Amino acid sequence: MNGNSGMPRGDFIVSVILVVFSGWVIHMSLSMRRFGELGLAASPGLSPLVFAILLLVCGLILLRRSVAQRGYRMAWSGQKTAVFLRAVETRHFIVVLATIFIYYLFLGVVHFVMISAVYVFFTIWYFKGVVWWKNLLISTLSATIIWYSFDQVFLIPLP
Amino acid sequence: MSRGVRVFLVVMLVSAVAVVSLFAAGAREAAPDAEWSPSRTITIIVPWGAGGASDQTARVLASEMEGILGTRIAIVNQPGASGSTGQKSAFDARKDGYTWAGNADASVATYQVLDYTPEISHRDWQAYFAIFTPCVIAVNPDSPITDWDSLIEAFETRSVDVASAGIGAGGHIAAEAFAGNLGLSYNHIPYGGGNPAVVATVAGETEVVMQLSMEVADMLRADQLRAIAVLDNRPLQISGVDEIPAVTDFAADMPSVGFHFGLFIPKDIPPEAAQTISAAFETASQSEAVRRLAEERGSVAVSVQGSEADQVMEQAASMFGWLLYDSGVADNSPEQFDIPRP
Amino acid sequence: MGFVYLIQETVALLTPMDLLYCFVAVQLGIIFGMLPGLTATVGIAILTALTFQWDPGNAILVLIGVYVGAIYGGSRSAILLNIPGTPASAATCLDGYPLSRSGNAAQALGLATTASFLGSMAGLVALSFLTPVLGGFALEFKSYEVFWLAVFGVAICGNLTAAGDPVKGWVAGLLGIMLSFVGMETIQGFRRFTFGVSELMAGFGIIPVLVGTYGIVEILSSLSDTTPEQRVPQIGRTLPHLRDVAANWVNIIRSGVIGVFTGVIPGVGENIGSFVAYDFAKRASKHPEKFGKGSIEGLIASETGNNAVVGGALVPVLALAIPGSPPAAVLLAALFLHNIRPGPMLVIENPMYMYRFSAMFLLASFAMFVLGILIVKPLLKLLMIRKSIMMPIILVLCMVGTYAIAGRPFDILVMIAFGLLGYPMRKLGYPEAPFVLGIILGPMVDENLRRGMLLSYGNPAAFFVSPISIALVIMTFFTLFGRTKALRSVFSIALRPLRSTMRSVGRTFGLLRRNGNSMPPSTDDEDDRRRRQSEEETRL
């Protein structure tokens, strides 16, 4: 099992990203400002440099391993991409992410209880959790309870 | 509704009710005669970690002012970037008198020259100071430094490690002022906060620390540190410790380095709100709680606001700003912001 | 004599009102700990404000209760939902969640409660009897020592992975460290990787990162999962069998001691203690392969470790007025505000206070145990709630918890971004635990490395002087190149590319025949490596 994660292609892509990323960090950290007479030894770039080199080593190990398992052979086909895009998982993922993001954007604009209740209601509705009136009850109650206990009792700021 | 949901809701409700009934006792009635009386919770953003000097001052003031203003005051710690991000978010909040900041004069006065928040001037804030704490030169008890003469000798003959809470922090500014005034040099060792810097000196990793009296008071009381002088023109009296001599006894033209802690509220809030807050602060800053905090932490209780506080801020900006700029720490010249040389 | 005092003070605390305060506080702490984002630090800070006007005795009791409860409470959501309520419980996820997935949630919750209680007892021993001794030990940890401790933490990243692929563990850990460098650093106040964005100046907080990588990822993956939800029937009893606990006595003592020591060291808190305890348990275990797949040993180690830290972290608070962990810092401030002055003078001015404080801690630990066992059954009901109802509510709590830390909308954005980063990481087998550990360790390594350089005028030899440094260097070395099975394989993985490169270099120069006999004569060391290598290959 060791050294073989069973996903050489994923490893290959990640390792390339890692190598590029750590190279960029090495470049950045070498060009960071140096203070005092100690130069690099006390400069803000020292630790990023050291850890970027370690990351580079890990990236290269991963790269070497995935190349040995022929992870560079990418089998992109239009058909596969289409299947992926049309899959229910993908749609769900995008919907969940989009609702989270919309929720975030409205926080602070609309009152917390309202936007939270709407968010919970929508998500439960979309994933067909329960019948609508139970849903309404759950979403408003949970949003109100959270708002009350945070904002009113513990004085924790809410967005 | 499934049984699970019901149980979950019941558990949440029960705990909420229990909690409310226990803490509701803390709520108070509104003061009737104030022109502007806050109708909702006031938030104090403390841009430093919980437990620090800014935090403690803000908490004591908040608990006193809650009663006077008749509203609850929530404290939010928003540490990071030497307090500048938290200070900025207090500034960016709606200027209705409901968002304050809890910080120190020297920090707020140097955010511009340090290029942290170049767009916000210290003149945009109305300060309310309750605690003044001077910087104290303290050494590890095992150090050969025992008095002023041996201190100067040590700085002249070898490279002394001086701990501080970081660039631009009290201990750093004090060390810069000390060394700059006497033409000495030292090895600056920055830490993540006042407390770690003091602890490092107690542990012997560094020899000297010039942090605030507030931060060294207890270590002095326990003989874990030895005080040499206070960077002020008056001697400092900390209960349980011999009187600490004023630095001006040894070097007459040494500047005083001390921090004022208190509240910062943007000047643009409605004037009637400022009036109410000012009156509330006046009472709170003279309370027993503030006095006790000052006494315990080896500092001085003050009550400075209005134009007097503006003056303190101007002085801090000019002194600390130029010190930091001259020593090459600050990128922006104080001149750029019309800050005169001290 | 100390024991008698402790009993005396405990008996004095056994009044109905004190008990009520204690139980309510611990329950509150557990709730705070369970909710993603709300940590012990926030809990204590909030309660400090609410109990400000109280009588100091009750107020401190409440704060200790919240601290103990919150560190323990984080394990509840870690086990049930794979979302650690506090960073201290991230190591608990590794084994707690698999146990709960396999229908052993009750057992896992019960064991974690017992382990937390035993960890607290280890902390109590340290707090009430060893405070003067350990206080001195805390001061031994200076920049060099803390640096090596952090390096040791980085080294164990490779061990915090279930997939048996240490490289991915290290990649995750190193990525975490990299991201922790964003923002203004403490030594020179230089802004790294901020690209002029002022919000980035304060860096990525540990809480938004934690909630993002665990909470958001869990929400994203369980909501987008289309396989029909199956409720795992939960079996097993809540109160653990005595033999399960007894069989782990070495583990418990080891984790307790590790926890206490991690707690005592200033600035190193429960977040690191549980990881170190977990790593030690894994390496000492007869079944390291079970770790990360539902190992009882791992669960016990992590939970004993993080609760032992609480007691340990309070030791320097009392002895030196130095906090051993972030929550302890707030507790220390609260003590000052209530006119209690801990520190070296405490033993002289108020010698009994140490025992009163310990008695409060003892009471809180008992309350934690009792409440912990009692709420297992209601908590199990959470598993029966459909994910489509549960997850949106959890998301609201994640948002609230993340925002509550600093009241900054930017943190919510950070949380979502880390969720987006964490999702592919999880799919590709990069574990979250070392990633979170990396975020914690990054500033520690950076700050202490450069401060050490400043102290020694750039001479790296100073890093190898003190005995503690050397001990930590040796421990790190053994972690990386140890002889246990898992680690030996790490070693061979690390060397494989080197060997292959050498081989290909040899081939290029025409030096290497198929049997490789024209390779230069190898040293013993090389032979050893090669032997391990072939062992490795036969196993594959």
mmCIF file with all atom_site columns, C-alpha atoms in Angstrom, chain A residues 16-130:
data_model
loop_
_atom_site.group_PDB
_atom_site.id
_atom_site.type_symbol
_atom_site.label_atom_id
_atom_site.label_alt_id
_atom_site.label_comp_id
_atom_site.label_asym_id
_atom_site.label_entity_id
_atom_site.label_seq_id
_atom_site.pdbx_PDB_ins_code
_atom_site.Cartn_x
_atom_site.Cartn_y
_atom_site.Cartn_z
_atom_site.occupancy
_atom_site.B_iso_or_equiv
_atom_site.pdbx_formal_charge
_atom_site.auth_seq_id
_atom_site.auth_comp_id
_atom_site.auth_asym_id
_atom_site.auth_atom_id
_atom_site.pdbx_PDB_model_num
ATOM 1   C CA . VAL A 1 16  ? 3.157   19.662 -10.826 1.00 0.00 ? 16  VAL A CA 1
ATOM 2   C CA . ILE A 1 17  ? 1.139   22.293 -8.977  1.00 0.00 ? 17  ILE A CA 1
ATOM 3   C CA . LEU A 1 18  ? 3.278   21.806 -5.876  1.00 0.00 ? 18  LEU A CA 1
ATOM 4   C CA . VAL A 1 19  ? 6.525   22.154 -7.783  1.00 0.00 ? 19  VAL A CA 1
ATOM 5   C CA . VAL A 1 20  ? 5.354   25.324 -9.503  1.00 0.00 ? 20  VAL A CA 1
ATOM 6   C CA . PHE A 1 21  ? 3.912   26.739 -6.279  1.00 0.00 ? 21  PHE A CA 1
ATOM 7   C CA . SER A 1 22  ? 6.996   26.044 -4.187  1.00 0.00 ? 22  SER A CA 1
ATOM 8   C CA . GLY A 1 23  ? 9.204   27.442 -6.915  1.00 0.00 ? 23  GLY A CA 1
ATOM 9   C CA . TRP A 1 24  ? 7.180   30.619 -6.847  1.00 0.00 ? 24  TRP A CA 1
ATOM 10  C CA . VAL A 1 25  ? 7.400   30.812 -3.051  1.00 0.00 ? 25  VAL A CA 1
ATOM 11  C CA . ILE A 1 26  ? 11.175  30.285 -3.191  1.00 0.00 ? 26  ILE A CA 1
ATOM 12  C CA . HIS A 1 27  ? 11.436  33.124 -5.659  1.00 0.00 ? 27  HIS A CA 1
ATOM 13  C CA . MET A 1 28  ? 9.235   35.365 -3.500  1.00 0.00 ? 28  MET A CA 1
ATOM 14  C CA . SER A 1 29  ? 11.059  34.593 -0.276  1.00 0.00 ? 29  SER A CA 1
ATOM 15  C CA . LEU A 1 30  ? 14.487  35.232 -1.773  1.00 0.00 ? 30  LEU A CA 1
ATOM 16  C CA . SER A 1 31  ? 13.379  38.653 -2.898  1.00 0.00 ? 31  SER A CA 1
ATOM 17  C CA . MET A 1 32  ? 11.903  39.613 0.474   1.00 0.00 ? 32  MET A CA 1
ATOM 18  C CA . ARG A 1 33  ? 13.364  42.563 2.283   1.00 0.00 ? 33  ARG A CA 1
ATOM 19  C CA . ARG A 1 34  ? 16.325  41.830 4.562   1.00 0.00 ? 34  ARG A CA 1
ATOM 20  C CA . PHE A 1 35  ? 16.763  43.651 7.830   1.00 0.00 ? 35  PHE A CA 1
ATOM 21  C CA . GLY A 1 36  ? 19.938  44.290 9.748   1.00 0.00 ? 36  GLY A CA 1
ATOM 22  C CA . GLU A 1 37  ? 23.379  42.871 9.184   1.00 0.00 ? 37  GLU A CA 1
ATOM 23  C CA . LEU A 1 38  ? 22.293  39.229 9.533   1.00 0.00 ? 38  LEU A CA 1
ATOM 24  C CA . GLY A 1 39  ? 20.761  39.293 6.078   1.00 0.00 ? 39  GLY A CA 1
ATOM 25  C CA . LEU A 1 40  ? 18.865  36.179 5.116   1.00 0.00 ? 40  LEU A CA 1
ATOM 26  C CA . ALA A 1 41  ? 19.366  34.520 8.520   1.00 0.00 ? 41  ALA A CA 1
ATOM 27  C CA . ALA A 1 42  ? 16.831  36.806 10.157  1.00 0.00 ? 42  ALA A CA 1
ATOM 28  C CA . SER A 1 43  ? 14.873  37.985 7.146   1.00 0.00 ? 43  SER A CA 1
ATOM 29  C CA . PRO A 1 44  ? 11.150  37.322 6.854   1.00 0.00 ? 44  PRO A CA 1
ATOM 30  C CA . GLY A 1 45  ? 11.945  35.184 3.833   1.00 0.00 ? 45  GLY A CA 1
ATOM 31  C CA . LEU A 1 46  ? 13.981  32.587 5.723   1.00 0.00 ? 46  LEU A CA 1
ATOM 32  C CA . SER A 1 47  ? 11.205  30.294 6.881   1.00 0.00 ? 47  SER A CA 1
ATOM 33  C CA . PRO A 1 48  ? 9.161   30.463 3.683   1.00 0.00 ? 48  PRO A CA 1
ATOM 34  C CA . LEU A 1 49  ? 12.364  29.600 1.835   1.00 0.00 ? 49  LEU A CA 1
ATOM 35  C CA . VAL A 1 50  ? 13.168  26.584 4.013   1.00 0.00 ? 50  VAL A CA 1
ATOM 36  C CA . PHE A 1 51  ? 9.647   25.206 3.923   1.00 0.00 ? 51  PHE A CA 1
ATOM 37  C CA . ALA A 1 52  ? 9.201   25.901 0.234   1.00 0.00 ? 52  ALA A CA 1
ATOM 38  C CA . ILE A 1 53  ? 12.315  23.829 -0.417  1.00 0.00 ? 53  ILE A CA 1
ATOM 39  C CA . LEU A 1 54  ? 10.912  21.006 1.717   1.00 0.00 ? 54  LEU A CA 1
ATOM 40  C CA . LEU A 1 55  ? 7.628   21.254 -0.162  1.00 0.00 ? 55  LEU A CA 1
ATOM 41  C CA . LEU A 1 56  ? 9.523   21.183 -3.415  1.00 0.00 ? 56  LEU A CA 1
ATOM 42  C CA . VAL A 1 57  ? 11.236  17.974 -2.326  1.00 0.00 ? 57  VAL A CA 1
ATOM 43  C CA . CYS A 1 58  ? 7.887   16.418 -1.421  1.00 0.00 ? 58  CYS A CA 1
ATOM 44  C CA . GLY A 1 59  ? 6.467   17.590 -4.737  1.00 0.00 ? 59  GLY A CA 1
ATOM 45  C CA . LEU A 1 60  ? 9.355   16.012 -6.623  1.00 0.00 ? 60  LEU A CA 1
ATOM 46  C CA . ILE A 1 61  ? 8.955   12.732 -4.747  1.00 0.00 ? 61  ILE A CA 1
ATOM 47  C CA . LEU A 1 62  ? 5.302   12.729 -5.651  1.00 0.00 ? 62  LEU A CA 1
ATOM 48  C CA . LEU A 1 63  ? 6.104   13.631 -9.240  1.00 0.00 ? 63  LEU A CA 1
ATOM 49  C CA . ARG A 1 64  ? 8.676   10.878 -9.526  1.00 0.00 ? 64  ARG A CA 1
ATOM 50  C CA . ARG A 1 65  ? 6.241   8.369  -8.098  1.00 0.00 ? 65  ARG A CA 1
ATOM 51  C CA . SER A 1 66  ? 3.338   9.329  -10.300 1.00 0.00 ? 66  SER A CA 1
ATOM 52  C CA . VAL A 1 67  ? 5.513   9.358  -13.390 1.00 0.00 ? 67  VAL A CA 1
ATOM 53  C CA . ALA A 1 68  ? 6.657   5.850  -12.526 1.00 0.00 ? 68  ALA A CA 1
ATOM 54  C CA . GLN A 1 69  ? 2.996   4.871  -12.448 1.00 0.00 ? 69  GLN A CA 1
ATOM 55  C CA . ARG A 1 70  ? 2.414   6.677  -15.729 1.00 0.00 ? 70  ARG A CA 1
ATOM 56  C CA . GLY A 1 71  ? 0.219   9.287  -14.146 1.00 0.00 ? 71  GLY A CA 1
ATOM 57  C CA . TYR A 1 72  ? 1.059   11.764 -16.883 1.00 0.00 ? 72  TYR A CA 1
ATOM 58  C CA . ARG A 1 73  ? -1.167  10.010 -19.359 1.00 0.00 ? 73  ARG A CA 1
ATOM 59  C CA . MET A 1 74  ? -4.213  12.184 -19.222 1.00 0.00 ? 74  MET A CA 1
ATOM 60  C CA . ALA A 1 75  ? -7.258  10.732 -20.784 1.00 0.00 ? 75  ALA A CA 1
ATOM 61  C CA . TRP A 1 76  ? -9.324  13.804 -21.383 1.00 0.00 ? 76  TRP A CA 1
ATOM 62  C CA . SER A 1 77  ? -12.255 13.186 -23.615 1.00 0.00 ? 77  SER A CA 1
ATOM 63  C CA . GLY A 1 78  ? -15.213 15.361 -24.345 1.00 0.00 ? 78  GLY A CA 1
ATOM 64  C CA . GLN A 1 79  ? -17.560 12.600 -23.415 1.00 0.00 ? 79  GLN A CA 1
ATOM 65  C CA . LYS A 1 80  ? -16.088 12.098 -19.978 1.00 0.00 ? 80  LYS A CA 1
ATOM 66  C CA . THR A 1 81  ? -16.167 15.787 -19.274 1.00 0.00 ? 81  THR A CA 1
ATOM 67  C CA . ALA A 1 82  ? -19.793 15.964 -20.296 1.00 0.00 ? 82  ALA A CA 1
ATOM 68  C CA . VAL A 1 83  ? -20.686 13.039 -18.065 1.00 0.00 ? 83  VAL A CA 1
ATOM 69  C CA . PHE A 1 84  ? -18.879 14.706 -15.193 1.00 0.00 ? 84  PHE A CA 1
ATOM 70  C CA . LEU A 1 85  ? -20.631 17.995 -15.753 1.00 0.00 ? 85  LEU A CA 1
ATOM 71  C CA . ARG A 1 86  ? -24.041 16.373 -16.012 1.00 0.00 ? 86  ARG A CA 1
ATOM 72  C CA . ALA A 1 87  ? -23.588 14.198 -12.932 1.00 0.00 ? 87  ALA A CA 1
ATOM 73  C CA . VAL A 1 88  ? -25.933 14.828 -10.037 1.00 0.00 ? 88  VAL A CA 1
ATOM 74  C CA . GLU A 1 89  ? -22.971 15.169 -7.663  1.00 0.00 ? 89  GLU A CA 1
ATOM 75  C CA . THR A 1 90  ? -21.538 18.021 -9.666  1.00 0.00 ? 90  THR A CA 1
ATOM 76  C CA . ARG A 1 91  ? -24.857 19.820 -9.761  1.00 0.00 ? 91  ARG A CA 1
ATOM 77  C CA . HIS A 1 92  ? -25.364 19.372 -6.039  1.00 0.00 ? 92  HIS A CA 1
ATOM 78  C CA . PHE A 1 93  ? -21.861 20.583 -5.334  1.00 0.00 ? 93  PHE A CA 1
ATOM 79  C CA . ILE A 1 94  ? -22.356 23.724 -7.356  1.00 0.00 ? 94  ILE A CA 1
ATOM 80  C CA . VAL A 1 95  ? -25.745 24.435 -5.813  1.00 0.00 ? 95  VAL A CA 1
ATOM 81  C CA . VAL A 1 96  ? -24.434 23.976 -2.268  1.00 0.00 ? 96  VAL A CA 1
ATOM 82  C CA . LEU A 1 97  ? -21.455 26.173 -2.941  1.00 0.00 ? 97  LEU A CA 1
ATOM 83  C CA . ALA A 1 98  ? -23.520 28.840 -4.668  1.00 0.00 ? 98  ALA A CA 1
ATOM 84  C CA . THR A 1 99  ? -26.058 29.000 -1.852  1.00 0.00 ? 99  THR A CA 1
ATOM 85  C CA . ILE A 1 100 ? -23.294 29.277 0.743   1.00 0.00 ? 100 ILE A CA 1
ATOM 86  C CA . PHE A 1 101 ? -21.778 32.105 -1.211  1.00 0.00 ? 101 PHE A CA 1
ATOM 87  C CA . ILE A 1 102 ? -25.082 33.918 -1.700  1.00 0.00 ? 102 ILE A CA 1
ATOM 88  C CA . TYR A 1 103 ? -25.768 33.480 1.998   1.00 0.00 ? 103 TYR A CA 1
ATOM 89  C CA . TYR A 1 104 ? -22.403 35.052 2.757   1.00 0.00 ? 104 TYR A CA 1
ATOM 90  C CA . LEU A 1 105 ? -23.093 37.986 0.447   1.00 0.00 ? 105 LEU A CA 1
ATOM 91  C CA . PHE A 1 106 ? -26.403 38.733 2.104   1.00 0.00 ? 106 PHE A CA 1
ATOM 92  C CA . LEU A 1 107 ? -25.079 38.472 5.641   1.00 0.00 ? 107 LEU A CA 1
ATOM 93  C CA . GLY A 1 108 ? -24.986 41.905 7.149   1.00 0.00 ? 108 GLY A CA 1
ATOM 94  C CA . VAL A 1 109 ? -27.270 43.269 4.443   1.00 0.00 ? 109 VAL A CA 1
ATOM 95  C CA . VAL A 1 110 ? -30.453 41.477 5.477   1.00 0.00 ? 110 VAL A CA 1
ATOM 96  C CA . HIS A 1 111 ? -31.208 40.702 9.116   1.00 0.00 ? 111 HIS A CA 1
ATOM 97  C CA . PHE A 1 112 ? -29.424 37.598 10.346  1.00 0.00 ? 112 PHE A CA 1
ATOM 98  C CA . VAL A 1 113 ? -32.540 35.637 11.313  1.00 0.00 ? 113 VAL A CA 1
ATOM 99  C CA . MET A 1 114 ? -34.195 36.249 7.975   1.00 0.00 ? 114 MET A CA 1
ATOM 100 C CA . ILE A 1 115 ? -31.310 35.345 5.711   1.00 0.00 ? 115 ILE A CA 1
ATOM 101 C CA . SER A 1 116 ? -30.369 32.326 7.814   1.00 0.00 ? 116 SER A CA 1
ATOM 102 C CA . ALA A 1 117 ? -33.921 31.021 7.852   1.00 0.00 ? 117 ALA A CA 1
ATOM 103 C CA . VAL A 1 118 ? -34.167 31.492 4.098   1.00 0.00 ? 118 VAL A CA 1
ATOM 104 C CA . TYR A 1 119 ? -30.876 29.699 3.587   1.00 0.00 ? 119 TYR A CA 1
ATOM 105 C CA . VAL A 1 120 ? -31.822 26.733 5.762   1.00 0.00 ? 120 VAL A CA 1
ATOM 106 C CA . PHE A 1 121 ? -35.275 26.566 4.200   1.00 0.00 ? 121 PHE A CA 1
ATOM 107 C CA . PHE A 1 122 ? -33.928 26.602 0.690   1.00 0.00 ? 122 PHE A CA 1
ATOM 108 C CA . THR A 1 123 ? -31.289 23.959 1.316   1.00 0.00 ? 123 THR A CA 1
ATOM 109 C CA . ILE A 1 124 ? -33.698 21.613 3.048   1.00 0.00 ? 124 ILE A CA 1
ATOM 110 C CA . TRP A 1 125 ? -36.225 22.191 0.275   1.00 0.00 ? 125 TRP A CA 1
ATOM 111 C CA . TYR A 1 126 ? -33.692 21.576 -2.462  1.00 0.00 ? 126 TYR A CA 1
ATOM 112 C CA . PHE A 1 127 ? -32.532 18.332 -0.946  1.00 0.00 ? 127 PHE A CA 1
ATOM 113 C CA . LYS A 1 128 ? -36.106 17.306 -0.200  1.00 0.00 ? 128 LYS A CA 1
ATOM 114 C CA . GLY A 1 129 ? -35.596 16.989 3.522   1.00 0.00 ? 129 GLY A CA 1
ATOM 115 C CA . VAL A 1 130 ? -39.136 17.227 4.890   1.00 0.00 ? 130 VAL A CA 1
#
